[in-house]
PDB file of C-alpha atoms in Angstrom:
ATOM      1  CA  MET T   1      18.348 -20.688 -26.353  1.00 59.00           C
ATOM      2  CA  GLY T   2      21.554 -21.589 -28.150  1.00 67.00           C
ATOM      3  CA  VAL T   3      21.001 -25.333 -27.846  1.00 67.00           C
ATOM      4  CA  ALA T   4      19.893 -25.745 -31.441  1.00 66.00           C
ATOM      5  CA  GLY T   5      23.268 -24.493 -32.690  1.00 65.00           C
ATOM      6  CA  ALA T   6      24.916 -27.705 -31.493  1.00 70.00           C
ATOM      7  CA  ALA T   7      22.567 -29.779 -33.683  1.00 75.00           C
ATOM      8  CA  PRO T   8      21.210 -32.088 -30.943  1.00 77.00           C
ATOM      9  CA  ALA T   9      18.253 -34.416 -31.341  1.00 84.00           C
ATOM     10  CA  PRO T  10      14.826 -32.686 -31.535  1.00 81.00           C
ATOM     11  CA  GLY T  11      13.867 -34.103 -28.131  1.00 85.00           C
ATOM     12  CA  VAL T  12      16.779 -32.320 -26.500  1.00 86.00           C
ATOM     13  CA  ILE T  13      15.721 -29.012 -28.064  1.00 85.00           C
ATOM     14  CA  VAL T  14      12.153 -29.494 -26.779  1.00 88.00           C
ATOM     15  CA  LEU T  15      13.453 -30.426 -23.322  1.00 90.00           C
ATOM     16  CA  ALA T  16      15.680 -27.329 -23.246  1.00 87.00           C
ATOM     17  CA  GLY T  17      12.713 -25.172 -24.302  1.00 88.00           C
ATOM     18  CA  ILE T  18      10.499 -26.576 -21.546  1.00 93.00           C
ATOM     19  CA  ALA T  19      13.278 -26.112 -18.982  1.00 92.00           C
ATOM     20  CA  GLY T  20      13.679 -22.480 -20.071  1.00 91.00           C
ATOM     21  CA  LEU T  21       9.925 -21.932 -19.898  1.00 93.00           C
ATOM     22  CA  LEU T  22       9.720 -23.363 -16.378  1.00 95.00           C
ATOM     23  CA  ALA T  23      12.750 -21.397 -15.208  1.00 94.00           C
ATOM     24  CA  SER T  24      11.208 -18.164 -16.503  1.00 95.00           C
ATOM     25  CA  ALA T  25       7.843 -18.932 -14.907  1.00 95.00           C
ATOM     26  CA  PHE T  26       9.388 -19.688 -11.517  1.00 95.00           C
ATOM     27  CA  SER T  27      11.545 -16.582 -11.715  1.00 96.00           C
ATOM     28  CA  MET T  28       8.540 -14.359 -12.445  1.00 96.00           C
ATOM     29  CA  ALA T  29       6.478 -16.015  -9.695  1.00 95.00           C
ATOM     30  CA  VAL T  30       9.183 -15.514  -7.076  1.00 95.00           C
ATOM     31  CA  GLY T  31       9.689 -11.907  -8.165  1.00 95.00           C
ATOM     32  CA  GLU T  32       5.967 -11.201  -7.891  1.00 95.00           C
ATOM     33  CA  TYR T  33       5.776 -12.867  -4.480  1.00 94.00           C
ATOM     34  CA  ILE T  34       8.671 -10.779  -3.163  1.00 95.00           C
ATOM     35  CA  SER T  35       7.110  -7.611  -4.576  1.00 94.00           C
ATOM     36  CA  VAL T  36       3.714  -8.264  -2.974  1.00 92.00           C
ATOM     37  CA  GLN T  37       5.304  -9.298   0.323  1.00 92.00           C
ATOM     38  CA  SER T  38       7.379  -6.104   0.417  1.00 93.00           C
ATOM     39  CA  GLN T  39       4.299  -4.016  -0.330  1.00 91.00           C
ATOM     40  CA  ARG T  40       2.364  -5.783   2.430  1.00 89.00           C
ATOM     41  CA  GLU T  41       5.143  -5.266   4.984  1.00 92.00           C
ATOM     42  CA  LEU T  42       5.408  -1.576   4.106  1.00 91.00           C
ATOM     43  CA  LEU T  43       1.643  -1.137   4.393  1.00 88.00           C
ATOM     44  CA  GLU T  44       1.551  -2.892   7.776  1.00 88.00           C
ATOM     45  CA  TYR T  45       4.398  -0.671   8.996  1.00 90.00           C
ATOM     46  CA  GLN T  46       2.677   2.498   7.788  1.00 87.00           C
ATOM     47  CA  ILE T  47      -0.609   1.551   9.474  1.00 84.00           C
ATOM     48  CA  ALA T  48       1.155   0.755  12.769  1.00 85.00           C
ATOM     49  CA  PHE T  49       3.125   4.019  12.532  1.00 88.00           C
ATOM     50  CA  GLU T  50      -0.016   6.093  11.951  1.00 82.00           C
ATOM     51  CA  ARG T  51      -1.781   4.339  14.836  1.00 80.00           C
ATOM     52  CA  ARG T  52       1.098   5.217  17.155  1.00 84.00           C
ATOM     53  CA  GLN T  53       1.086   8.800  15.900  1.00 83.00           C
ATOM     54  CA  LEU T  54      -2.658   9.081  16.532  1.00 77.00           C
ATOM     55  CA  GLU T  55      -2.215   7.721  20.070  1.00 79.00           C
ATOM     56  CA  VAL T  56       0.796   9.882  20.955  1.00 84.00           C
ATOM     57  CA  THR T  57       0.011  13.172  19.177  1.00 83.00           C
ATOM     58  CA  PRO T  58      -3.644  13.230  18.095  1.00 76.00           C
ATOM     59  CA  GLU T  59      -3.770  17.026  17.805  1.00 78.00           C
ATOM     60  CA  ALA T  60      -0.730  17.156  15.521  1.00 81.00           C
ATOM     61  CA  GLU T  61      -2.274  14.483  13.318  1.00 77.00           C
ATOM     62  CA  TYR T  62      -5.528  16.427  13.288  1.00 78.00           C
ATOM     63  CA  ASP T  63      -3.655  19.572  12.212  1.00 79.00           C
ATOM     64  CA  ILE T  64      -2.004  17.630   9.373  1.00 80.00           C
ATOM     65  CA  LEU T  65      -5.409  16.365   8.269  1.00 77.00           C
ATOM     66  CA  VAL T  66      -6.870  19.881   8.388  1.00 78.00           C
ATOM     67  CA  GLY T  67      -3.960  21.090   6.248  1.00 81.00           C
ATOM     68  CA  ILE T  68      -4.678  18.421   3.663  1.00 79.00           C
ATOM     69  CA  TYR T  69      -8.348  19.376   3.388  1.00 78.00           C
ATOM     70  CA  VAL T  70      -7.562  23.113   3.362  1.00 83.00           C
ATOM     71  CA  GLY T  71      -5.232  22.376   0.457  1.00 86.00           C
ATOM     72  CA  ARG T  72      -8.175  20.743  -1.315  1.00 84.00           C
ATOM     73  CA  GLY T  73     -10.288  23.867  -0.924  1.00 85.00           C
ATOM     74  CA  PHE T  74     -12.210  23.371   2.348  1.00 80.00           C
ATOM     75  CA  PRO T  75     -12.451  26.488   4.554  1.00 79.00           C
ATOM     76  CA  ARG T  76     -10.172  26.197   7.618  1.00 80.00           C
ATOM     77  CA  ASP T  77     -12.705  27.687  10.054  1.00 77.00           C
ATOM     78  CA  GLU T  78     -15.325  25.090   9.107  1.00 73.00           C
ATOM     79  CA  LEU T  79     -12.808  22.304   9.616  1.00 71.00           C
ATOM     80  CA  ARG T  80     -11.805  23.733  12.983  1.00 66.00           C
ATOM     81  CA  GLY T  81     -15.428  24.172  14.032  1.00 61.00           C
ATOM     82  CA  GLY T  82     -18.212  21.628  14.275  1.00 54.00           C
ATOM     83  CA  ALA T  83     -16.986  19.579  11.346  1.00 54.00           C
ATOM     84  CA  ARG T  84     -14.290  17.859  13.422  1.00 62.00           C
ATOM     85  CA  GLN T  85     -16.234  14.607  13.694  1.00 65.00           C
ATOM     86  CA  LEU T  86     -17.076  14.697   9.998  1.00 62.00           C
ATOM     87  CA  LEU T  87     -13.435  15.272   9.146  1.00 60.00           C
ATOM     88  CA  LEU T  88     -12.298  12.389  11.333  1.00 65.00           C
ATOM     89  CA  GLY T  89     -14.996  10.185   9.780  1.00 68.00           C
ATOM     90  CA  LEU T  90     -13.781  11.126   6.301  1.00 66.00           C
ATOM     91  CA  ALA T  91     -10.227  10.320   7.329  1.00 68.00           C
ATOM     92  CA  ALA T  92     -11.251   6.920   8.684  1.00 70.00           C
ATOM     93  CA  ALA T  93     -13.187   6.187   5.496  1.00 71.00           C
ATOM     94  CA  GLY T  94     -10.213   7.270   3.395  1.00 69.00           C
ATOM     95  CA  VAL T  95      -7.816   5.030   5.311  1.00 70.00           C
ATOM     96  CA  THR T  96     -10.238   2.109   5.075  1.00 71.00           C
ATOM     97  CA  TYR T  97     -10.669   2.624   1.333  1.00 69.00           C
ATOM     98  CA  THR T  98      -6.923   2.955   0.738  1.00 69.00           C
ATOM     99  CA  VAL T  99      -6.076  -0.155   2.749  1.00 68.00           C
ATOM    100  CA  GLY T 100      -8.855  -2.120   1.047  1.00 68.00           C
ATOM    101  CA  THR T 101      -7.680  -1.006  -2.367  1.00 66.00           C
ATOM    102  CA  LEU T 102      -4.064  -1.914  -1.675  1.00 65.00           C
ATOM    103  CA  ILE T 103      -4.990  -5.287  -0.256  1.00 68.00           C
ATOM    104  CA  GLY T 104      -7.361  -6.010  -3.119  1.00 65.00           C
ATOM    105  CA  ALA T 105      -4.868  -4.882  -5.756  1.00 57.00           C
ATOM    106  CA  SER T 106      -2.076  -6.999  -4.331  1.00 54.00           C
ATOM    107  CA  GLY T 107      -4.203 -10.124  -4.102  1.00 55.00           C
ATOM    108  CA  ILE T 108      -3.513 -10.564  -0.399  1.00 53.00           C
TER     109      ILE T 108
END
């Protein structure tokens, strides 16, 4: 810390060490809090945005979802056919899992 170079009493060196330790701990805690808060705000924004998109343009959102599953190897005609409810259920489960994971990982 540079304090020991001035040859102060041992108590002063210990006090400077404790002050440095506390300053580092508070700095890390505030940084973590800001990081988690930013992540939470972004997640809340994304959820609200997707909700609005689903209300305003449900078919476009459905087409995006179909494209994702086609990219993963599902046949497009099956997704367009009777599997619509299954696909929407999978999407809801995926969103629920993702949100739960993010909330659990951030300690919110």
